[in-house]
Coordinates of N, CA and C in Angstrom, one line a residue:
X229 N 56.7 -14.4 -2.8 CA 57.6 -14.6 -3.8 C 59.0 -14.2 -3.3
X230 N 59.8 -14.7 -3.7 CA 61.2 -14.4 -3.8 C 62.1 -13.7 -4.5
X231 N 62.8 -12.8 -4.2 CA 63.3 -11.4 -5.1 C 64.9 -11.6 -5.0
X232 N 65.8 -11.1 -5.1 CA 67.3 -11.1 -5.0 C 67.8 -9.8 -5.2
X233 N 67.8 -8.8 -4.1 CA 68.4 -7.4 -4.2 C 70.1 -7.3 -4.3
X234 N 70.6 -6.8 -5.2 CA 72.3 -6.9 -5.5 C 72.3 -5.8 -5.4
X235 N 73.5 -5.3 -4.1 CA 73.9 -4.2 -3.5 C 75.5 -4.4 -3.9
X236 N 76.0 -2.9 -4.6 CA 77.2 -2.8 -4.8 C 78.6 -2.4 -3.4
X237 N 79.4 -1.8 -3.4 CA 80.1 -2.3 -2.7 C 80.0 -1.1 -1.4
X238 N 79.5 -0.2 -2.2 CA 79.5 1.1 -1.4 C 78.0 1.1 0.0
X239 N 77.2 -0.1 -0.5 CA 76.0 -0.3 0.3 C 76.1 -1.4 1.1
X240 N 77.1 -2.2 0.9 CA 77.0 -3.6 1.8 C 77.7 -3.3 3.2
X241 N 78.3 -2.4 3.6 CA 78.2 -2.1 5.2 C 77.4 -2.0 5.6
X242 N 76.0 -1.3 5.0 CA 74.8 -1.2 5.4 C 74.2 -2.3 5.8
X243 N 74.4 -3.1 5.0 CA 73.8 -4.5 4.8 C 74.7 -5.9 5.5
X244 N 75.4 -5.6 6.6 CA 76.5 -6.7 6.7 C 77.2 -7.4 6.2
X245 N 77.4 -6.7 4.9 CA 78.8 -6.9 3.7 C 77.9 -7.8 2.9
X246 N 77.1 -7.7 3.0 CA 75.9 -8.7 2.5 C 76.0 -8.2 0.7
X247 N 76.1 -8.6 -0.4 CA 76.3 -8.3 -1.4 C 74.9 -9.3 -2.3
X248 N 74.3 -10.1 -2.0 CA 73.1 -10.7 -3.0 C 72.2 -10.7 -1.5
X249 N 71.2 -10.1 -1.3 CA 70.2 -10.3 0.0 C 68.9 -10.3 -0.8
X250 N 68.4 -12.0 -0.6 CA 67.1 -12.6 -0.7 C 65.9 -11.7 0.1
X251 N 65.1 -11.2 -0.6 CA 64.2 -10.8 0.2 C 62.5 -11.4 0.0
X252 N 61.8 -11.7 0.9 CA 60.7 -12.5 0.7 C 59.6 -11.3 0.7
X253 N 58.7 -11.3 -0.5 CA 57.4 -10.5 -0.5 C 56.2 -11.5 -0.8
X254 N 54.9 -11.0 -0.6 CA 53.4 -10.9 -1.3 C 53.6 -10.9 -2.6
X255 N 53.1 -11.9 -3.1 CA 53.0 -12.0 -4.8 C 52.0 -10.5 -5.1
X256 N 52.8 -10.2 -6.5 CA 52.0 -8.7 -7.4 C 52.6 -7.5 -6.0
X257 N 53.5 -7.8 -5.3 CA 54.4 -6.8 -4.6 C 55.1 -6.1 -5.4
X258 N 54.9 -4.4 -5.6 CA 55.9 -3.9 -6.6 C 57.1 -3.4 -5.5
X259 N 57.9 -2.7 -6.6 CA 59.8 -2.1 -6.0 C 59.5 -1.6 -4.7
X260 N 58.4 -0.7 -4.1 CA 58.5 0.2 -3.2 C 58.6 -1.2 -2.3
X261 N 57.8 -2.0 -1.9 CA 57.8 -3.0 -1.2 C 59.1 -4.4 -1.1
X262 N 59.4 -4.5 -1.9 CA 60.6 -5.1 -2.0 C 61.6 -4.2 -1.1
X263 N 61.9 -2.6 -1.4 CA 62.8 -2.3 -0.7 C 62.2 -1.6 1.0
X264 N 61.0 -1.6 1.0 CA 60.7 -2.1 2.3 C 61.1 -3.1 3.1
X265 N 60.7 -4.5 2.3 CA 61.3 -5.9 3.3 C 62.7 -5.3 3.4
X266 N 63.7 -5.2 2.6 CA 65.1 -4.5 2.5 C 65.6 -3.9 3.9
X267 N 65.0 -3.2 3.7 CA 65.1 -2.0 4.7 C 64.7 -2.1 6.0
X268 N 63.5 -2.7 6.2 CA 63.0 -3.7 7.3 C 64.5 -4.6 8.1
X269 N 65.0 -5.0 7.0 CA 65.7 -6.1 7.7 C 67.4 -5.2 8.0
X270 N 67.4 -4.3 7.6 CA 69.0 -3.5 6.8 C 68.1 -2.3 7.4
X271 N 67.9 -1.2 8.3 CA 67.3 0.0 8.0 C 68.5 1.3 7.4
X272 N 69.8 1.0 7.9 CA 70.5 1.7 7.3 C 71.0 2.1 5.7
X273 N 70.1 1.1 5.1 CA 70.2 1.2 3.7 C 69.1 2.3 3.5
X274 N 67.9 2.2 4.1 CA 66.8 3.2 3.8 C 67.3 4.6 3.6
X275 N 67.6 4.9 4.0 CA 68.3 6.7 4.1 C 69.6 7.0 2.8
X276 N 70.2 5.6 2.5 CA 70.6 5.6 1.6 C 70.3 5.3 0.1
X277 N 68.8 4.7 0.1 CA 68.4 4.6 -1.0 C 67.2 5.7 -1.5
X278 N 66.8 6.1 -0.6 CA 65.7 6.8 -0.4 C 65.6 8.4 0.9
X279 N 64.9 9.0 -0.4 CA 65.1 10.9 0.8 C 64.1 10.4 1.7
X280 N 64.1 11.7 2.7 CA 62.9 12.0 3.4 C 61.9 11.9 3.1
X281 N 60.6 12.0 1.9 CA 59.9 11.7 1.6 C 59.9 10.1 0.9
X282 N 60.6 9.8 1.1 CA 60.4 8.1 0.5 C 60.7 8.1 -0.9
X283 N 61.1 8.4 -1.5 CA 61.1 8.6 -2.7 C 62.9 7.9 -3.2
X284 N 63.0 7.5 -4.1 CA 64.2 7.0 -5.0 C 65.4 8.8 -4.7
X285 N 66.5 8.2 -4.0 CA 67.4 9.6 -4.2 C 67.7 10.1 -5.8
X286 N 67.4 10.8 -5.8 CA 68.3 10.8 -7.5 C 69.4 10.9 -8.1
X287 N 70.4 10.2 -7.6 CA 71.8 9.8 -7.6 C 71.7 8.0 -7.6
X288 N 70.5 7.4 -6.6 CA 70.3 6.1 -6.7 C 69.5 5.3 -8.2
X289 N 70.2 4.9 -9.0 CA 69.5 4.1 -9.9 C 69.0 2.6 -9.2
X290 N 68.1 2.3 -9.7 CA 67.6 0.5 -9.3 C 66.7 0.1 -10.7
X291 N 67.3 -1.1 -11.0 CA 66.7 -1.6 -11.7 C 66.2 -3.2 -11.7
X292 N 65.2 -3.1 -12.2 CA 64.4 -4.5 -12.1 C 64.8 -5.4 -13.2
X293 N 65.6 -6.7 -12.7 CA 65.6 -7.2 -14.3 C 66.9 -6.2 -14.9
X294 N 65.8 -6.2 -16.4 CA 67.6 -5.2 -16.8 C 66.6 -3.7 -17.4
X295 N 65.7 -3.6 -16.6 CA 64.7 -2.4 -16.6 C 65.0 -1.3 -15.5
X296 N 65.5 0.4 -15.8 CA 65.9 1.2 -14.7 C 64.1 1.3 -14.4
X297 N 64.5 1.5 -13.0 CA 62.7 1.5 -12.4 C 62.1 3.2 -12.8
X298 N 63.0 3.7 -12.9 CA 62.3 5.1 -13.2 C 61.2 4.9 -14.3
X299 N 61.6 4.6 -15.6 CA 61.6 4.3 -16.4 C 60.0 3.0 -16.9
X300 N 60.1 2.4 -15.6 CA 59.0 1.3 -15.3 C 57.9 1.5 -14.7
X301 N 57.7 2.8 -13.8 CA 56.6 3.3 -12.7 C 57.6 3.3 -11.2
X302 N 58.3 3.6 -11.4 CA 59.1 4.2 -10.3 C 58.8 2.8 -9.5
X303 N 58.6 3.6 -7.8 CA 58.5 2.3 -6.9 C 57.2 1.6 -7.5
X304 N 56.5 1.8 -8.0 CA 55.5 1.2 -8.2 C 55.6 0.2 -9.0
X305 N 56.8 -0.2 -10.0 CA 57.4 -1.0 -10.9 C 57.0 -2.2 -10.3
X306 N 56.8 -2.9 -11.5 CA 55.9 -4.3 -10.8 C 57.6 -5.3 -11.0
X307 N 57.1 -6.5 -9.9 CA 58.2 -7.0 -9.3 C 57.9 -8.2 -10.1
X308 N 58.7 -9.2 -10.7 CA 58.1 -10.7 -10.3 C 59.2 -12.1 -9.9
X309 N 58.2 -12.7 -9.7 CA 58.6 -13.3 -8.5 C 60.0 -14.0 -9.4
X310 N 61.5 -13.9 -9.0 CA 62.5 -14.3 -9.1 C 63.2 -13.3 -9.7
X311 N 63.0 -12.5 -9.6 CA 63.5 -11.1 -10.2 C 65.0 -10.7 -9.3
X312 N 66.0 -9.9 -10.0 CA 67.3 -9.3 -9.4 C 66.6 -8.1 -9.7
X313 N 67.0 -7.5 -8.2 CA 66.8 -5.9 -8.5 C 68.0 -5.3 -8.1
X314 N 68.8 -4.5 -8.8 CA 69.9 -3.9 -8.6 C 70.3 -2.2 -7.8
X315 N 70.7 -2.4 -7.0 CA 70.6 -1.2 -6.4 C 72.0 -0.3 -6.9
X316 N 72.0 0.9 -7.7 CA 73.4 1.3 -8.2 C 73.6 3.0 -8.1
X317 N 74.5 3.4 -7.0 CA 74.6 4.7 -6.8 C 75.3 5.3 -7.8
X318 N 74.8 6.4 -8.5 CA 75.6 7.2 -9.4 C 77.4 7.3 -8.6
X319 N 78.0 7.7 -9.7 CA 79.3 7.6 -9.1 C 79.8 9.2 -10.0
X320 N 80.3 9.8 -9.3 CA 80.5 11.1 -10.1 C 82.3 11.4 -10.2
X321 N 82.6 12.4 -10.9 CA 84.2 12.6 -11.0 C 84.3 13.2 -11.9
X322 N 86.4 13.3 -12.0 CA 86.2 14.1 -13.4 C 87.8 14.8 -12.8

């Protein structure tokens, strides 16, 4: 299946300025695997989406669709096939 990861502006160096990157999975692939192929192809996004343990940073929101993945089963958030998944780093200030 075919997925559409949208990386904002602060992640597409990572990604070769790459701002919509198609990624190909296994149909019934959930989020953790999506941002595997991701990361697979981009590894410098990994460190930035995700800690040491693999896990979502918690500054990093992603959402599936217009679903935050926390919220859906985390990485385990089921994917389907033609889905946007949005990758969006908290932005802090003040």
């Amino acid at each position: 299946m075919r997925v559409t990861v949208h990386l904002p502006g602060l992640l597409r160096a990572d990604a070769d300025g790459a701002a919509h990157v198609p990624v190909e999975v296994e149909d019934g692939t959930a989020l953790g695997g999506v941002l595997d192929a991701l990361t697979a192809r981009y590894p410098g996004l990994d460190r930035r989406i995700r800690d040491e343990q693999g896990r979502l940073r918690r500054y990093v929101n992603v959402f599936v669709d217009e679903d935050e993945c926390r919220g859906a089963g985390g990485l385990a958030a089921p994917v389907r096939d033609g889905a946007d998944v949005r990758v969006l780093p908290s932005v802090a200030g003040g």
